[in-house]
mmCIF file of C-alpha atoms in Angstrom:
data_model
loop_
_atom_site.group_PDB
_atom_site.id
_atom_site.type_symbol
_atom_site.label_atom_id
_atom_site.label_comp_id
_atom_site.label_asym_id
_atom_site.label_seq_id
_atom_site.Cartn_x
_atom_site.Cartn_y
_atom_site.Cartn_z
ATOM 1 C CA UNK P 400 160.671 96.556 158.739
ATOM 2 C CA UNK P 401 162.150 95.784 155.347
ATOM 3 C CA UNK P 402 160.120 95.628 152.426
ATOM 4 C CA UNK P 403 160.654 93.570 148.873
ATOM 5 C CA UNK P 404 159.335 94.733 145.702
ATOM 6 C CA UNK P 405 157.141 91.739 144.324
ATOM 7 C CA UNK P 406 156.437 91.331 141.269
ATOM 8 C CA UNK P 407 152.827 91.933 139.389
ATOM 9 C CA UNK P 408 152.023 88.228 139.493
ATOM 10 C CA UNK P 409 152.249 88.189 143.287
ATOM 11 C CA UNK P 410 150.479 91.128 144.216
ATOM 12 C CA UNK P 411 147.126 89.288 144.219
ATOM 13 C CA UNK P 412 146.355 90.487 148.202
ATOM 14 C CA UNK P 413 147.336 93.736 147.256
ATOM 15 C CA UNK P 414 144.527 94.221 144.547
ATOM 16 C CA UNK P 415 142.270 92.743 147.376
ATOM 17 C CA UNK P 416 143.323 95.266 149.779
ATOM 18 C CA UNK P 417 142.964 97.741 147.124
ATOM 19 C CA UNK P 418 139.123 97.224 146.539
ATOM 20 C CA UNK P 419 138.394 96.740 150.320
ATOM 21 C CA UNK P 420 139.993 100.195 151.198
ATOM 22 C CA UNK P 421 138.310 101.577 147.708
ATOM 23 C CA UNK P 422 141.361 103.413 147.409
ATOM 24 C CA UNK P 423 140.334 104.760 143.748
ATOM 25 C CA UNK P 424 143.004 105.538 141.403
ATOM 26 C CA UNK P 425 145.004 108.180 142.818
ATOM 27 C CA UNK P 426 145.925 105.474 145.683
ATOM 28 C CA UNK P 427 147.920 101.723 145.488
ATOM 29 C CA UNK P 428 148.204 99.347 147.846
ATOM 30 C CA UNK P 429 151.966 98.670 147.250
ATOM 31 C CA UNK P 430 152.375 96.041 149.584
ATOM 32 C CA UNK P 431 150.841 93.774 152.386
ATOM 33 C CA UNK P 432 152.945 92.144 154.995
ATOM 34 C CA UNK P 433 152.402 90.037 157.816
ATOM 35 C CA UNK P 434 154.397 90.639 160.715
ATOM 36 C CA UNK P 435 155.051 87.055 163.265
ATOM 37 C CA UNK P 436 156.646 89.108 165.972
ATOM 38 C CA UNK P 437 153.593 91.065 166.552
ATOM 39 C CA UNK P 438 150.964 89.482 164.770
ATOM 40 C CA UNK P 439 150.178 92.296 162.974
ATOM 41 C CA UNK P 440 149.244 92.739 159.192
ATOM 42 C CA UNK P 441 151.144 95.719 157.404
ATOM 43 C CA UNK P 442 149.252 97.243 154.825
ATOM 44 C CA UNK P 443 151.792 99.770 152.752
ATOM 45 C CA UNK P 444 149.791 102.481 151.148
ATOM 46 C CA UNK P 445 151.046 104.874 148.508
ATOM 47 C CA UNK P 446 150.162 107.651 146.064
ATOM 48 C CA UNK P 447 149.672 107.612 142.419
ATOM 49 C CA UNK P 448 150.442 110.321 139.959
ATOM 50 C CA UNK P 449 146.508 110.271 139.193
ATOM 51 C CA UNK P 450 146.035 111.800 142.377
ATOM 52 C CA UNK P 451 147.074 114.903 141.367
ATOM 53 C CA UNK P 452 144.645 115.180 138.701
ATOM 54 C CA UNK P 453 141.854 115.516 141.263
ATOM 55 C CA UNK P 454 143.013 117.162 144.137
ATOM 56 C CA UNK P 455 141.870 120.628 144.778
ATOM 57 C CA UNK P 456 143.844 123.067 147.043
ATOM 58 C CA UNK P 457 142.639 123.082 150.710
ATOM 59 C CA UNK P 458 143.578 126.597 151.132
ATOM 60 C CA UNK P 459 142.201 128.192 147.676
ATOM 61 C CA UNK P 460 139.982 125.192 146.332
ATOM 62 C CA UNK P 461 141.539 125.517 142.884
ATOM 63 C CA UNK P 462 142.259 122.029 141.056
ATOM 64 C CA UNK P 463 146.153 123.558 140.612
ATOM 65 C CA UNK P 464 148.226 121.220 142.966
ATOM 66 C CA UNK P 465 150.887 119.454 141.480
ATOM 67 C CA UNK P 466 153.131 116.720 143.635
ATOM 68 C CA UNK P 467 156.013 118.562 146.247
ATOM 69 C CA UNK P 468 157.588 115.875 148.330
ATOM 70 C CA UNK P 469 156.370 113.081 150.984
ATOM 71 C CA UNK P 470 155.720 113.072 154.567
ATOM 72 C CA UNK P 471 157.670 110.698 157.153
ATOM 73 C CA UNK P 472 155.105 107.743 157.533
ATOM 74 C CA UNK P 473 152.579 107.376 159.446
ATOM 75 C CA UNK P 474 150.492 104.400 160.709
ATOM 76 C CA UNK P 475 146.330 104.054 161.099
ATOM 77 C CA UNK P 476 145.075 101.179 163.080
ATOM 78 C CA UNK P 477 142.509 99.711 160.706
ATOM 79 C CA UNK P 478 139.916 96.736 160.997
ATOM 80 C CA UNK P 479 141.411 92.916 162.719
ATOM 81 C CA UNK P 480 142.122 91.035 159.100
ATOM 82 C CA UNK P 481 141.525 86.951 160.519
ATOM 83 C CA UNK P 482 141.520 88.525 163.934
ATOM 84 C CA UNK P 483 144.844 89.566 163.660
ATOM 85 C CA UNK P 484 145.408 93.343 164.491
ATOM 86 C CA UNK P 485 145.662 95.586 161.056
ATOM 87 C CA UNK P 486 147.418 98.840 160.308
ATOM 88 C CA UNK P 487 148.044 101.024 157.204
ATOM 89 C CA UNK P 488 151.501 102.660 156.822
ATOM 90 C CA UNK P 489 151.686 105.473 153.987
ATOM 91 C CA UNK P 490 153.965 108.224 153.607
ATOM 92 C CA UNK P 491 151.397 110.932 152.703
ATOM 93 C CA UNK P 492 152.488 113.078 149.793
ATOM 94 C CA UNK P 493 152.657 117.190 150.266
ATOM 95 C CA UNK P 494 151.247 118.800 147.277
ATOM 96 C CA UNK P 495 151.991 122.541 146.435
ATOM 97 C CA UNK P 496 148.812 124.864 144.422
ATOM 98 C CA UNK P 497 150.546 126.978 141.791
ATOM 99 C CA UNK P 498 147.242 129.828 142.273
ATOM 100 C CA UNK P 499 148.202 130.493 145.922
ATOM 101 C CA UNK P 500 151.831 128.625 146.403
ATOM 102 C CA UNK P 501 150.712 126.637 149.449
ATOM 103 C CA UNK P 502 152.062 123.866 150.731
ATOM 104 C CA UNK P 503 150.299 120.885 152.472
ATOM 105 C CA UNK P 504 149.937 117.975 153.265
ATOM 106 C CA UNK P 505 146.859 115.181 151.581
ATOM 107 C CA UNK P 506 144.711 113.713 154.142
ATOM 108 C CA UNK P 507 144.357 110.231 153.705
ATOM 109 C CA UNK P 508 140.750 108.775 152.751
ATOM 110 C CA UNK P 509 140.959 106.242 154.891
ATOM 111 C CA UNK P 510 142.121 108.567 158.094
ATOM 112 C CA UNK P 511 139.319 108.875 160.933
ATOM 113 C CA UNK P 512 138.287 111.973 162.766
ATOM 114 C CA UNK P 513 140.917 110.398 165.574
ATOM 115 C CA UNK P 514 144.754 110.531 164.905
ATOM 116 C CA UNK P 515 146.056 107.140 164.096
ATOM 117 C CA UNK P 516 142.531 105.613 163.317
ATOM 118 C CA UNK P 517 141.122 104.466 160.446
ATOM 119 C CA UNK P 518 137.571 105.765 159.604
ATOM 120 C CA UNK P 519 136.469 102.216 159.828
ATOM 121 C CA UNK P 520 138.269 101.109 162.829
ATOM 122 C CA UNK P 521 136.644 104.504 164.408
ATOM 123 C CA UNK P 522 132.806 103.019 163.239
ATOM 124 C CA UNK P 523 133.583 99.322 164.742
ATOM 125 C CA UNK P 524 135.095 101.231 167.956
ATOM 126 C CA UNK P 525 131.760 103.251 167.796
ATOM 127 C CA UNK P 526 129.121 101.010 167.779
ATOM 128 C CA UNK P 527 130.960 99.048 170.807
ATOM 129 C CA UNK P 528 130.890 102.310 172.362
ATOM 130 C CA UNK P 529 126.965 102.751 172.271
ATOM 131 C CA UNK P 530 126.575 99.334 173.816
ATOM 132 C CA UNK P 531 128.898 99.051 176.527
ATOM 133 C CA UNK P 532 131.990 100.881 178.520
ATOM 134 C CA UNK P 533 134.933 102.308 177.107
ATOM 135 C CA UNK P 534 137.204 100.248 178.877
ATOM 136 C CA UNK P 535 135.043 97.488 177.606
ATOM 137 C CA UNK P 536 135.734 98.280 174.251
ATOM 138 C CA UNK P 537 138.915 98.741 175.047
ATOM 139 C CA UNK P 538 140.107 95.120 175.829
ATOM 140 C CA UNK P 539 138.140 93.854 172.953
ATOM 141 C CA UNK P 540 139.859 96.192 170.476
ATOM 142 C CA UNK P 541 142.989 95.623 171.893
ATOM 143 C CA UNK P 542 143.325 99.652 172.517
ATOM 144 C CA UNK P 543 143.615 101.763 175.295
ATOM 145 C CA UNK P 544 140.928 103.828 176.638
ATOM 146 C CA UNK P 545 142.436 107.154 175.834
ATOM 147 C CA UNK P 546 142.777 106.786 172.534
ATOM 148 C CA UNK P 547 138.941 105.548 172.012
ATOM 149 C CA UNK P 548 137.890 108.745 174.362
ATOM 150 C CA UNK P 549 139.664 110.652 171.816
ATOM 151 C CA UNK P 550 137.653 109.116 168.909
ATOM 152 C CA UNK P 551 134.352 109.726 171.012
ATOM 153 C CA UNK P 552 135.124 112.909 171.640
ATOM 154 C CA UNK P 553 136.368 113.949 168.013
ATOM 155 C CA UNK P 554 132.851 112.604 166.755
ATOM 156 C CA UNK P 555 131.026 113.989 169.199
ATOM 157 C CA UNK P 556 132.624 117.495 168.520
ATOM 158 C CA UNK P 557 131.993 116.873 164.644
ATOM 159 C CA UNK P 558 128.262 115.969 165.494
ATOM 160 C CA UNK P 559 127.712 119.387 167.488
ATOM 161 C CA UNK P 560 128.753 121.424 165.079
ATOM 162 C CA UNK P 561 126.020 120.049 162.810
ATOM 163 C CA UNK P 562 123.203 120.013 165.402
ATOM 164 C CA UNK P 563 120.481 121.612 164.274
ATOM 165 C CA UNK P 564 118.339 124.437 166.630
ATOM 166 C CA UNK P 565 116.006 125.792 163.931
ATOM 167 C CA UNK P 566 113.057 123.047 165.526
ATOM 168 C CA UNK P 567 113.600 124.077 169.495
ATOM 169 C CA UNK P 568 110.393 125.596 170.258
ATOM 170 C CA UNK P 569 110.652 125.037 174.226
ATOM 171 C CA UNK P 570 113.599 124.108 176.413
ATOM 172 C CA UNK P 571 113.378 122.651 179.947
ATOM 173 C CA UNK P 572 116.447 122.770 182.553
ATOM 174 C CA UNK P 573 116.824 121.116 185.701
ATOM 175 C CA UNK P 574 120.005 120.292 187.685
ATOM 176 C CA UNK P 575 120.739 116.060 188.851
ATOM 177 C CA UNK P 576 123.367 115.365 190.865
ATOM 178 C CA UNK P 577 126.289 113.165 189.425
ATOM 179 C CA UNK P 578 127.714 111.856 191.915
ATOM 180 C CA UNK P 579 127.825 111.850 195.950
ATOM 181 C CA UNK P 580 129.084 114.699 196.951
ATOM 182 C CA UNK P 581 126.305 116.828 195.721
ATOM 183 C CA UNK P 582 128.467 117.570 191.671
ATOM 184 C CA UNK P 583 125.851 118.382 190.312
ATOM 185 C CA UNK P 584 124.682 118.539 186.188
ATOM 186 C CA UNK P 585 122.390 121.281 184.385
ATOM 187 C CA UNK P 586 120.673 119.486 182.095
ATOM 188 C CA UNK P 587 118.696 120.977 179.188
ATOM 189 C CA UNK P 588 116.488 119.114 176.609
ATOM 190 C CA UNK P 589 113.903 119.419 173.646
ATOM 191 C CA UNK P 590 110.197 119.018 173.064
ATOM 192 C CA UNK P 591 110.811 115.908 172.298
ATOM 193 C CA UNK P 592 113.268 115.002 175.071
ATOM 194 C CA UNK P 593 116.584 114.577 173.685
ATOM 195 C CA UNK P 594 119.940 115.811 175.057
ATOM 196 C CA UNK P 595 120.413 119.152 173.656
ATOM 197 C CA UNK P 596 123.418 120.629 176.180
ATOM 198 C CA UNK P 597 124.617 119.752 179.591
ATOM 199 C CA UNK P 598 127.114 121.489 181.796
ATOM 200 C CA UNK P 599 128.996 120.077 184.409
ATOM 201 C CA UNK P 600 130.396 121.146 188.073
ATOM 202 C CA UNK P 601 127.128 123.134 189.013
ATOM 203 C CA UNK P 602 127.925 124.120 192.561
ATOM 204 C CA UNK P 603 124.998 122.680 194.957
ATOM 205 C CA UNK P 604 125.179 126.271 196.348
ATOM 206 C CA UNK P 605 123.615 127.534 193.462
ATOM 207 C CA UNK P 606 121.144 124.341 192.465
ATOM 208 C CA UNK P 607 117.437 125.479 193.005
ATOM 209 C CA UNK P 608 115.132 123.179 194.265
ATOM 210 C CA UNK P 609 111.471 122.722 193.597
#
């Protein structure tokens, strides 16, 4: 898609976009497009030199990073602007740390847990989620349901990892069975009787029975 350098005057949307995305200063919104074809609004994202002045070093956390070259862009589906399907297209820039000589690339502040998602698009996709099936979701977001299990499952990971076992002061198992067939589920919750793990496949063989 070709793009055209406007100038300041007509870059009202792009100041709009800007303060939606609360890009900061070491971000721009260069340019926002809309595409007939598909329907689609571009959003063109790039870096500032500000950024730099910031950024610490993922490897050695030292604020010593100084701009190395770009990566080939990427797009992030983002929010429906006027329920019309969004994305944001940004060549990420690769920084190099003078301390350790690493080189790597920025993570976007807008990028989800999810490749390809924004972290907003991932909340609206969420919430839908809670309420009904994936699939469901699915049609209304206009995305398949393998990408959406792969935000689910990127949050859910991200969630685990924080769980918290310090209050578990009993845990009860028993074993349901999933499906016909006798697949059956271990299933082990708190006090309080919340999901704390689950394991699937439990051979019937091996369920116990009270």
């Amino acid at each position: 898609m070709k793009r055209v350098k406007l100038p300041g005057s007509f870059m009202i949307p792009e100041k709009v976009f800007h303060r939606i995305l609360a890009l900061g200063e070491g971000w721009r919104v260069q340019q926002v497009d809309y595409v007939d074809k598909e329907s689609k609004v571009v959003i063109c994202v790039e870096d500032t030199p500000a950024l730099w002045a910031t950024e610490a070093c993922p490897h050695c956390g030292r604020k010593t990073v100084g701009g190395y070259d770009h990566a080939p862009e990427r797009q992030w589906r983002h929010l429906n602007v006027c329920q019309l399907q969004s994305e944001i297209v940004c060549r990420l820039p690769r920084g190099r740390c003078q301390s350790c000589e690493r080189i790597y690339t920025v993570r976007a502040p807008w990028e989800g847990r999810s490749r390809g998602l924004t972290q907003e698009f991932e909340a609206f996709a969420l919430t839908l989620m809670r309420e009904m099936p994936v699939s469901k979701a699915g049609e209304i977001l206009g995305e398949t349901d393998q990408k959406l299990w792969r935000a689910l499952f990127a949050h859910v990971d991200a969630a685990w990892s924080e769980l918290s076992w310090e209050n578990v002061v009993w845990v009860g198992a028993d074993e349901m069975n999933r499906k016909k067939g006798h697949n059956y589920l271990t299933v082990f919750v708190l006090l309080t009787f919340h999901m704390l793990f689950s394991c699937e496949d439990f051979h019937a063989a091996n369920a116990t029975t009270s």
